[in-house]
Amino acid sequence: MEQQNREQWGSRAGFLLAAIGSAVGLGNIWRFPAEAYRNGGGAFLLPYLIALLTAGLPLLILEYTIGRKYRRSPPAALRQISRPAEAIGWWQVAICFIIASYYAVIVAWAVRYAGFSVGKEWGKDPESFFSGDFLHAAAEPGGPSEFVAGVFWPLLGVWALVLVILALGVRRGIETANKIFIPLLVLFFGALVVRAVTLDGASKGLDALFSPDWGALTDGSVWIAAYGQIFFSLSIGFGIMVTYASYLGRKADLSGSALVAGFANSSFEILAGIGVFATLGFMAQANGVAVNEVVSDGVGLAFIAFPTVISEMPMGALFGVLFFVSLAIAGITSLVSIVQVVVSAVQDRTGMRRVPAVLTVGGAIAVASLAVFPTDAGLSILDAVDHFINQYGIALAALVFLVVTAWVLRRVGPLGEHANATSAVRMGLWWRVCLGVVTPLVLGWMMVDSLRAEFDENYGGMPTGFLAWAGWGVAGGALLIGALLALVPWRNAPASDTDADTDAEPESSPSPSQEKEEAH
Ligand code: PFF
């Protein structure tokens, strides 16, 4: 197939920056700080580090290995491991389609808020400005009934930028964009953190974040939170890392790259924790309340708490621009990576060239996104879909993927050999245990726990009726579409590993020497 002339990253640094760009996203800036605070503060860093070492890095290396070995997007790569496994690949592609459609919306809000920061346009009440003046959010959850131009236009701009980057290709588009955006992000966010820690009350916020509650370590939900944060934050289980690694050269070091990307991502996360909690400390002090009264995350943190602080602080406009531009940049580089999964899957499947694939596939996601989210129901649909697709999409797909590769197909060992041929660190027993035992157990436990919460309290009383159905429908729909796409017969399909073709390893006895040949 056209695998021979597959595009390649221009340099190792280019690949690494793109992988870091994908990992560093909204999850780092608006999810990690509050997650750490609620789950033991400083003590959270211990389960977090253990989750990184026992699940995050091993899975990241496995995804890199699959991508680099088969040099294809998830459906085609998994099909080569075993025909039925292709369905898992398409399931991930469907999940990426859905996530991209709403992740872009948040980026668009951030772009708009960078503009609002200049004149602090939210006035005295950022909360009602956000849901009322800006989003026109309906009081009652339900289907869309009003179109919101103030969200539509920035969203269109975000999609235009993303599609142009993708149309330019892996090296000229994605790599170049990350080479520009990541240094800018570090500069802007670094400046923001420096300002934040010099605010009055910053130390109160940092104390609140980092003072350890060691007792939390005996609480199972704290461990679930740590693993959940690592999975989301490293972008594993989405198929993104398989896709990005499929553009690597044969000799690329996999474990070294995973270590660099993993630790860079966690460092950014901790930096974000410092920036956000220093700011919250200032807010608490300015209002004469305790830090725990101002802690928030997600949409509430970015679009309500931060605007409040920006209005209260000297030179708030500059601080606001730095914050929202950082959020938008972090989001764009993640968005590019997730849309690329869908584009490259369709390219591998149909042989379509890049630009038509970007225009049709990327265009379809953009149209879906522009049709559903710039409406009065946008915020509530986004919340519900995000919750269900994370729990019963990404995490469940990762669990199924691991059970299938490790237990059903017994591929983890041979893939480790493949990684070892070009890696600085050897994948040995610990790696197989992490992937075959630790990670599936944790993911399974997470699944049971979140299902229990779902039925106990109906997701904290959140989506009911229309929204719960929309959430379940979207998560179930992704699975169904994945399975159906895998049934469509291929012409010129790549042979699977189990067929006797040149790229194959004998099923029972993996041969490292053959792997070596392939690697050089
Ligand atoms: N690691 C990303 C984040 O922290 O935001 C996860 C992600 C989400 C990647 C959505 C890509 C994406 F489109």
Coordinates of C-alpha atoms and ligand atoms in Angstrom, one line a residue:
M1 CA 0.0 0.0 0.0
E2 CA 1.0 3.6 0.0
Q3 CA 2.5 2.9 3.4
Q4 CA 5.9 3.1 1.6
N5 CA 5.6 6.8 1.0
R6 CA 3.9 7.7 4.2
E7 CA 4.7 11.1 5.4
Q8 CA 7.4 11.4 8.1
W9 CA 8.2 13.9 10.9
G10 CA 11.1 16.2 9.9
S11 CA 12.9 15.5 13.2
R12 CA 12.7 13.8 16.5
A13 CA 12.2 17.2 18.2
G14 CA 9.3 17.8 15.8
F15 CA 7.6 14.6 16.7
L16 CA 8.2 15.2 20.4
L17 CA 6.8 18.7 20.3
A18 CA 3.7 17.4 18.5
A19 CA 3.2 14.7 21.1
I20 CA 3.6 17.2 23.9
G21 CA 1.3 19.6 22.1
S22 CA -1.4 16.9 22.0
A23 CA -0.9 15.9 25.6
V24 CA -0.8 19.5 27.0
G25 CA -4.4 20.7 26.7
L26 CA -7.4 21.8 28.7
G27 CA -6.9 18.8 31.0
N28 CA -3.6 20.2 32.2
I29 CA -4.8 23.7 32.8
W30 CA -8.3 23.4 34.1
R31 CA -8.6 19.8 35.3
F32 CA -5.4 18.9 37.1
P33 CA -5.3 21.7 39.7
A34 CA -8.7 21.1 41.2
E35 CA -8.3 17.3 40.9
A36 CA -5.1 17.4 42.9
Y37 CA -6.6 19.8 45.4
R38 CA -9.6 17.6 46.1
N39 CA -7.7 14.4 46.2
G40 CA -5.2 14.9 49.0
G41 CA -3.3 18.0 47.8
G42 CA 0.5 17.4 47.9
A43 CA -0.2 13.8 48.8
F44 CA -2.0 13.4 45.4
L45 CA 1.4 13.6 43.7
L46 CA 2.3 10.1 45.0
P47 CA -0.6 8.2 43.3
Y48 CA -0.3 10.5 40.4
L49 CA 3.4 9.6 39.9
I50 CA 2.6 5.9 40.4
A51 CA -0.2 6.1 37.8
L52 CA 2.3 7.8 35.4
L53 CA 4.9 5.0 35.9
T54 CA 2.5 2.0 36.0
A55 CA -0.1 3.0 33.4
G56 CA 0.7 6.2 31.6
L57 CA 4.2 5.6 30.3
P58 CA 3.7 1.8 29.6
L59 CA 0.6 2.5 27.6
L60 CA 2.2 5.5 25.8
I61 CA 5.1 3.2 24.8
L62 CA 2.7 0.5 23.6
E63 CA 0.8 3.1 21.5
Y64 CA 4.0 4.5 20.0
T65 CA 5.2 0.9 19.2
I66 CA 2.0 0.0 17.4
G67 CA 2.1 3.2 15.4
R68 CA 5.7 2.9 14.5
K69 CA 5.6 -0.8 13.7
Y70 CA 2.6 -0.8 11.4
R71 CA 2.9 2.8 10.3
R72 CA -0.8 3.1 10.0
S73 CA -3.7 4.8 11.8
P74 CA -5.5 2.8 14.6
P75 CA -8.0 0.8 12.5
A76 CA -5.5 -0.3 9.9
A77 CA -2.8 -1.0 12.5
L78 CA -5.1 -3.0 14.7
R79 CA -6.4 -4.9 11.7
Q80 CA -2.9 -6.0 11.0
I81 CA -2.6 -7.4 14.5
S82 CA -5.9 -9.2 14.0
R83 CA -8.8 -8.6 11.7
P84 CA -11.6 -8.3 14.3
A85 CA -9.4 -5.8 16.3
E86 CA -10.0 -3.3 13.6
A87 CA -13.3 -2.5 15.2
I88 CA -11.5 -1.1 18.3
G89 CA -9.6 1.2 15.9
W90 CA -12.8 2.5 14.3
W91 CA -14.4 2.9 17.7
Q92 CA -11.5 5.2 18.7
V93 CA -11.9 7.1 15.5
A94 CA -15.6 7.7 16.2
I95 CA -14.7 8.8 19.7
C96 CA -12.2 11.3 18.3
F97 CA -14.8 12.6 15.8
I98 CA -17.1 13.4 18.7
I99 CA -14.5 14.9 21.0
A100 CA -13.1 17.1 18.3
S101 CA -16.6 18.5 17.6
Y102 CA -17.0 19.9 21.1
Y103 CA -13.3 20.5 22.1
A104 CA -13.1 23.1 19.3
V105 CA -16.0 24.9 20.9
I106 CA -14.1 25.5 24.1
V107 CA -11.2 26.7 22.1
A108 CA -13.5 29.1 20.4
W109 CA -14.8 30.4 23.8
A110 CA -11.2 30.9 24.9
V111 CA -10.4 32.9 21.8
R112 CA -13.5 35.1 22.4
Y113 CA -12.6 35.6 26.0
A114 CA -9.1 36.7 25.1
G115 CA -10.9 39.6 23.4
F116 CA -13.3 40.2 26.2
S117 CA -10.4 40.4 28.7
V118 CA -9.2 43.6 27.1
G119 CA -12.3 45.6 28.1
K120 CA -13.4 43.2 30.9
E121 CA -16.6 43.0 29.1
W122 CA -18.2 40.6 31.5
G123 CA -18.8 43.6 33.9
K124 CA -19.8 42.9 37.4
D125 CA -21.3 39.5 37.0
P126 CA -19.1 37.1 35.0
E127 CA -21.4 34.2 35.7
S128 CA -24.5 35.6 34.1
F129 CA -22.5 37.2 31.4
F130 CA -21.1 33.8 30.4
S131 CA -24.3 31.8 30.4
G132 CA -26.6 34.6 29.4
D133 CA -25.0 37.4 27.3
F134 CA -22.4 35.1 25.8
L135 CA -23.9 31.6 25.4
H136 CA -27.6 32.5 25.5
A137 CA -27.9 29.2 27.4
A138 CA -31.4 28.0 27.8
A139 CA -32.7 27.8 31.4
E140 CA -34.2 24.4 30.7
P141 CA -32.1 21.6 29.3
G142 CA -33.4 20.5 25.9
G143 CA -32.7 20.4 22.2
P144 CA -31.2 23.5 20.4
S145 CA -33.7 26.2 19.6
E146 CA -31.6 29.3 19.1
F147 CA -28.5 30.0 17.1
V148 CA -25.7 32.0 18.8
A149 CA -23.6 34.0 16.4
G150 CA -21.1 35.1 19.0
V151 CA -19.9 31.5 19.3
F152 CA -20.4 30.6 15.7
W153 CA -17.8 33.0 14.2
P154 CA -14.9 32.3 16.5
L155 CA -15.7 28.6 16.1
L156 CA -15.5 28.9 12.3
G157 CA -12.2 30.6 12.7
V158 CA -10.8 27.8 14.9
W159 CA -11.9 25.2 12.3
A160 CA -10.4 27.1 9.5
L161 CA -7.0 27.3 11.3
V162 CA -7.1 23.6 12.2
L163 CA -8.0 22.5 8.7
V164 CA -5.3 24.6 7.1
I165 CA -2.7 23.2 9.5
L166 CA -3.8 19.6 8.7
A167 CA -4.0 20.3 5.0
L168 CA -0.4 21.4 5.0
G169 CA 0.7 17.9 6.1
V170 CA 2.4 16.2 9.0
R171 CA 5.8 18.0 8.5
R172 CA 4.8 21.3 7.1
G173 CA 1.5 21.7 8.9
I174 CA 1.4 19.8 12.3
E175 CA 5.1 19.9 13.0
T176 CA 5.5 23.6 12.1
A177 CA 2.4 24.6 14.0
N178 CA 3.7 22.9 17.2
K179 CA 7.1 24.4 16.8
I180 CA 5.5 27.8 16.9
F181 CA 2.8 27.1 19.4
I182 CA 4.6 25.2 22.1
P183 CA 7.3 27.8 22.7
L184 CA 4.6 30.5 22.7
L185 CA 2.6 28.6 25.2
V186 CA 5.5 28.1 27.5
L187 CA 6.3 31.8 27.2
F188 CA 2.7 33.0 27.8
F189 CA 1.9 30.6 30.5
G190 CA 5.3 31.1 32.2
A191 CA 4.7 34.8 32.3
L192 CA 1.2 34.2 33.8
V193 CA 2.6 31.9 36.5
V194 CA 5.3 34.5 37.4
R195 CA 2.6 37.2 37.8
A196 CA 0.3 34.8 39.7
V197 CA 2.9 33.8 42.3
T198 CA 3.7 37.5 43.0
L199 CA 0.0 38.3 43.8
D200 CA -1.1 39.1 47.3
G201 CA -2.5 35.9 48.8
A202 CA -0.7 33.6 46.3
S203 CA 1.0 31.7 49.1
K204 CA -2.4 30.9 50.7
G205 CA -3.5 29.3 47.4
L206 CA -0.3 27.3 47.1
D207 CA -0.5 26.1 50.7
A208 CA -4.0 24.9 50.0
L209 CA -2.9 23.0 46.9
F210 CA 0.2 21.5 48.2
S211 CA -0.3 20.8 51.9
P212 CA -0.6 17.0 51.9
D213 CA -3.4 15.0 53.3
W214 CA -1.7 11.7 53.6
G215 CA -5.0 10.1 54.8
A216 CA -6.3 10.5 51.3
L217 CA -4.0 7.7 50.1
T218 CA -6.1 5.1 51.8
D219 CA -9.2 6.3 49.8
G220 CA -9.8 4.3 46.6
S221 CA -11.4 7.2 44.8
V222 CA -8.2 9.2 45.1
W223 CA -6.3 6.5 43.2
I224 CA -9.0 6.4 40.6
A225 CA -8.7 10.1 40.2
A226 CA -5.0 9.8 39.7
Y227 CA -5.2 7.2 37.0
G228 CA -8.1 9.1 35.3
Q229 CA -6.0 12.2 35.2
I230 CA -3.0 10.4 33.8
F231 CA -5.0 8.7 31.0
F232 CA -6.8 11.9 29.9
S233 CA -3.8 14.2 30.3
L234 CA -1.4 12.0 28.3
S235 CA -4.0 11.6 25.5
I236 CA -3.8 7.8 25.7
G237 CA -6.6 5.5 24.6
F238 CA -7.7 8.0 21.9
G239 CA -5.6 6.5 19.2
I240 CA -3.8 9.8 18.9
M241 CA -0.4 8.4 19.9
V242 CA -0.7 5.5 17.5
T243 CA -1.4 7.9 14.7
Y244 CA 1.4 10.3 15.5
A245 CA 3.9 7.5 15.9
S246 CA 2.9 6.1 12.5
Y247 CA 4.8 9.0 10.9
L248 CA 8.0 8.0 12.7
G249 CA 11.1 6.7 11.0
R250 CA 12.0 3.0 11.5
K251 CA 14.8 3.8 13.9
A252 CA 13.1 6.2 16.3
D253 CA 13.7 5.7 20.0
L254 CA 10.3 4.9 21.5
S255 CA 10.8 4.7 25.2
G256 CA 13.0 7.8 25.4
S257 CA 10.4 9.8 23.5
A258 CA 7.7 8.5 25.9
L259 CA 9.7 9.5 28.9
V260 CA 10.3 13.0 27.5
A261 CA 6.7 13.5 26.5
G262 CA 5.3 12.1 29.7
F263 CA 7.5 14.2 32.0
A264 CA 7.0 17.3 29.9
N265 CA 3.3 16.9 30.2
S266 CA 3.4 16.4 34.0
S267 CA 5.7 19.3 34.5
F268 CA 3.3 21.5 32.6
E269 CA 0.5 20.2 34.7
I270 CA 2.2 21.1 37.9
L271 CA 3.1 24.5 36.6
A272 CA -0.6 25.0 35.8
G273 CA -1.5 23.9 39.4
I274 CA 0.9 26.6 40.7
G275 CA -0.5 29.3 38.4
V276 CA -4.1 28.5 39.0
F277 CA -3.9 28.1 42.8
A278 CA -1.8 31.2 43.2
T279 CA -4.5 33.1 41.4
L280 CA -7.3 31.4 43.5
G281 CA -5.3 32.4 46.6
F282 CA -5.4 36.0 45.5
M283 CA -9.1 35.8 44.8
A284 CA -9.8 34.3 48.3
Q285 CA -7.7 37.0 50.0
A286 CA -9.3 39.8 48.0
N287 CA -12.8 38.6 49.0
G288 CA -11.8 37.7 52.6
V289 CA -12.8 34.1 52.2
A290 CA -11.1 30.7 52.5
V291 CA -9.4 29.2 49.5
N292 CA -11.9 26.3 49.5
E293 CA -14.7 28.7 48.8
V294 CA -13.2 29.7 45.5
V295 CA -11.9 26.4 44.1
S296 CA -13.4 25.4 40.8
D297 CA -12.4 23.6 37.6
G298 CA -13.4 23.2 34.0
V299 CA -15.8 25.8 32.5
G300 CA -16.4 27.4 35.9
L301 CA -12.8 28.0 36.6
A302 CA -11.9 29.4 33.1
F303 CA -15.0 31.4 32.3
I304 CA -16.3 32.5 35.7
A305 CA -13.6 32.4 38.3
F306 CA -10.8 33.8 36.1
P307 CA -12.8 36.7 34.8
T308 CA -13.7 37.6 38.3
V309 CA -10.0 37.6 39.3
I310 CA -9.1 39.5 36.1
S311 CA -11.5 42.3 37.1
E312 CA -10.0 42.5 40.6
M313 CA -6.3 42.5 39.9
P314 CA -4.0 45.3 38.7
M315 CA -3.2 44.9 35.0
G316 CA -5.9 42.3 34.8
A317 CA -6.4 42.8 31.1
L318 CA -2.9 41.6 30.3
F319 CA -3.3 38.6 32.7
G320 CA -6.6 37.7 31.0
V321 CA -5.1 37.8 27.6
L322 CA -2.2 35.6 28.7
F323 CA -4.6 33.1 30.3
F324 CA -7.1 32.8 27.5
V325 CA -4.5 32.8 24.7
S326 CA -2.6 30.0 26.6
L327 CA -5.9 28.0 26.9
A328 CA -6.6 28.5 23.2
I329 CA -3.1 27.5 22.1
A330 CA -3.0 24.4 24.4
G331 CA -6.4 23.5 23.0
I332 CA -5.5 24.0 19.3
T333 CA -2.5 21.7 19.4
S334 CA -4.6 19.0 21.1
L335 CA -7.5 19.5 18.6
V336 CA -5.1 19.2 15.6
S337 CA -3.9 15.8 17.0
I338 CA -7.4 14.4 17.5
V339 CA -8.7 15.4 14.1
Q340 CA -5.6 13.9 12.5
V341 CA -6.7 10.5 13.9
V342 CA -9.9 10.7 11.8
V343 CA -8.2 12.1 8.7
S344 CA -5.4 9.5 8.7
A345 CA -7.8 6.6 9.3
V346 CA -9.9 7.6 6.3
Q347 CA -6.8 8.1 4.2
D348 CA -5.4 4.7 5.1
R349 CA -8.8 3.1 4.4
T350 CA -9.6 4.8 1.1
G351 CA -6.2 5.8 -0.3
M352 CA -7.5 9.4 -0.5
R353 CA -4.9 12.1 -0.7
R354 CA -4.4 14.4 2.3
V355 CA -6.1 17.6 1.1
P356 CA -9.3 16.0 0.0
A357 CA -9.3 13.8 3.1
V358 CA -8.9 16.9 5.3
L359 CA -11.6 18.8 3.5
T360 CA -14.2 16.0 3.6
V361 CA -13.4 14.4 7.0
G362 CA -12.2 17.5 8.8
G363 CA -15.0 19.4 7.1
A364 CA -17.6 16.9 8.3
I365 CA -16.5 17.3 11.9
A366 CA -16.4 21.1 11.5
V367 CA -20.0 21.1 10.1
A368 CA -21.2 18.9 12.9
S369 CA -19.5 21.1 15.5
L370 CA -20.9 24.3 13.9
A371 CA -24.4 22.9 13.7
V372 CA -24.8 21.7 17.3
F373 CA -22.8 23.8 19.6
P374 CA -23.2 27.5 18.8
T375 CA -26.8 27.2 20.1
D376 CA -28.6 27.8 23.3
A377 CA -28.3 24.1 24.2
G378 CA -24.6 24.0 23.4
L379 CA -23.3 24.2 26.9
S380 CA -25.5 21.5 28.4
I381 CA -25.0 19.1 25.4
L382 CA -21.3 19.7 25.7
D383 CA -21.3 18.8 29.4
A384 CA -23.3 15.6 29.0
V385 CA -21.4 14.4 25.9
D386 CA -18.0 15.1 27.5
H387 CA -18.9 13.1 30.6
F388 CA -20.3 10.1 28.8
I389 CA -17.7 9.9 26.0
N390 CA -14.8 10.1 28.5
Q391 CA -16.2 7.4 30.8
Y392 CA -17.8 5.0 28.3
G393 CA -15.8 6.0 25.3
I394 CA -12.1 6.6 25.9
A395 CA -11.7 4.6 29.1
L396 CA -13.8 1.7 28.0
A397 CA -12.1 1.5 24.6
A398 CA -8.7 1.5 26.3
L399 CA -9.8 -1.3 28.6
V400 CA -11.1 -3.4 25.7
F401 CA -8.0 -2.6 23.7
L402 CA -5.7 -3.8 26.5
V403 CA -7.7 -6.9 27.2
V404 CA -7.7 -7.8 23.6
T405 CA -4.0 -7.1 22.9
A406 CA -2.6 -8.5 26.1
W407 CA -4.9 -11.4 26.9
V408 CA -6.8 -12.5 23.7
L409 CA -4.1 -11.9 21.1
R410 CA -1.0 -12.0 23.5
R411 CA 0.7 -9.3 21.6
V412 CA 2.3 -7.3 24.4
G413 CA 5.4 -9.4 24.5
P414 CA 6.2 -9.3 20.8
L415 CA 5.4 -5.6 20.6
G416 CA 7.9 -5.1 23.5
E417 CA 10.5 -6.9 21.4
H418 CA 9.8 -4.5 18.6
A419 CA 10.2 -1.5 20.8
N420 CA 13.4 -2.9 22.3
A421 CA 15.0 -3.0 18.9
T422 CA 15.3 0.7 18.9
S423 CA 14.7 1.9 22.4
A424 CA 17.0 3.2 25.1
V425 CA 15.1 1.5 27.9
R426 CA 14.2 -2.2 27.6
M427 CA 10.6 -3.3 27.8
G428 CA 10.7 -6.3 30.1
L429 CA 8.6 -8.1 32.6
W430 CA 7.5 -4.9 34.5
W431 CA 6.1 -3.5 31.3
R432 CA 4.1 -6.6 30.5
V433 CA 2.7 -6.7 34.1
C434 CA 1.8 -3.0 33.9
L435 CA -0.1 -3.5 30.6
G436 CA -1.5 -6.9 31.2
V437 CA -2.5 -6.7 34.8
V438 CA -2.2 -3.3 36.5
T439 CA -3.7 -1.0 33.9
P440 CA -6.7 -3.3 32.9
L441 CA -7.5 -3.8 36.6
V442 CA -7.5 -0.1 37.3
L443 CA -9.5 0.6 34.2
G444 CA -12.0 -2.1 35.1
W445 CA -12.3 -0.7 38.6
M446 CA -12.8 2.8 37.2
M447 CA -15.6 1.5 35.0
V448 CA -17.4 -0.2 37.8
D449 CA -17.1 2.8 40.0
S450 CA -18.4 5.2 37.4
L451 CA -21.3 3.0 36.5
R452 CA -22.2 2.8 40.1
A453 CA -22.1 6.5 40.5
E454 CA -24.2 6.8 37.3
F455 CA -27.1 4.8 38.7
D456 CA -26.7 6.0 42.3
E457 CA -27.0 9.7 41.8
N458 CA -27.7 10.1 38.1
Y459 CA -24.3 11.8 37.6
G460 CA -24.4 14.1 40.5
G461 CA -27.9 15.1 39.5
M462 CA -26.6 16.5 36.3
P463 CA -28.0 15.2 32.9
T464 CA -31.4 13.7 33.1
G465 CA -33.9 13.1 30.4
F466 CA -32.8 14.4 27.0
L467 CA -29.2 15.0 28.1
A468 CA -28.7 11.6 29.6
W469 CA -30.1 10.0 26.5
A470 CA -27.9 12.2 24.3
G471 CA -24.9 11.2 26.4
W472 CA -25.6 7.4 26.4
G473 CA -26.6 7.6 22.7
V474 CA -23.3 9.3 21.7
A475 CA -21.2 6.9 23.7
G476 CA -23.1 3.8 22.5
G477 CA -23.3 5.2 18.9
A478 CA -19.5 5.5 18.8
L479 CA -19.1 1.8 19.6
L480 CA -21.8 0.8 17.1
I481 CA -20.3 2.9 14.3
G482 CA -16.9 1.5 15.1
A483 CA -18.2 -2.1 14.8
L484 CA -20.1 -1.4 11.6
L485 CA -17.2 0.3 9.9
A486 CA -15.0 -2.7 10.6
L487 CA -17.5 -4.9 8.8
V488 CA -17.1 -3.0 5.5
P489 CA -14.9 -5.2 3.3
W490 CA -11.6 -3.8 2.2
R491 CA -10.1 -4.0 -1.2
N492 CA -6.3 -4.1 -1.1
A493 CA -6.4 -4.6 2.6
P494 CA -3.0 -4.9 4.3
A495 CA -2.3 -8.5 5.4
S496 CA -2.7 -9.2 9.0
D497 CA 0.1 -10.3 11.2
T498 CA -1.4 -13.8 11.4
D499 CA -1.1 -14.1 7.6
A500 CA 2.2 -15.2 6.3
D501 CA 3.4 -11.9 4.8
T502 CA 6.6 -10.1 5.0
D503 CA 5.8 -7.8 7.9
A504 CA 4.5 -10.6 10.0
E505 CA 5.9 -12.2 13.1
P506 CA 5.2 -15.8 13.5
E507 CA 2.4 -16.0 16.0
S508 CA 3.9 -18.3 18.6
S509 CA 7.6 -17.3 18.6
P510 CA 8.4 -13.7 18.0
S511 CA 11.8 -13.4 16.5
P512 CA 13.8 -10.4 17.7
S513 CA 16.3 -10.8 14.9
Q514 CA 13.6 -10.2 12.4
E515 CA 12.5 -7.2 14.3
K516 CA 16.0 -5.9 14.2
E517 CA 16.2 -6.2 10.5
E518 CA 13.0 -4.3 10.1
A519 CA 14.3 -1.6 12.3
H520 CA 17.4 -0.8 10.4
Ligands
PFF1 N1 -4.4 15.5 26.9 C1 -5.5 16.3 26.4 C2 -5.9 17.3 27.4 O1 -5.3 17.3 28.5 O2 -6.7 18.2 27.2 C3 -6.6 15.4 26.1 C4 -7.2 15.7 24.8 C5 -8.5 16.1 24.7 C6 -6.5 15.6 23.6 C7 -9.1 16.4 23.6 C8 -7.1 15.9 22.4 C9 -8.3 16.4 22.4 F1 -8.9 16.7 21.3

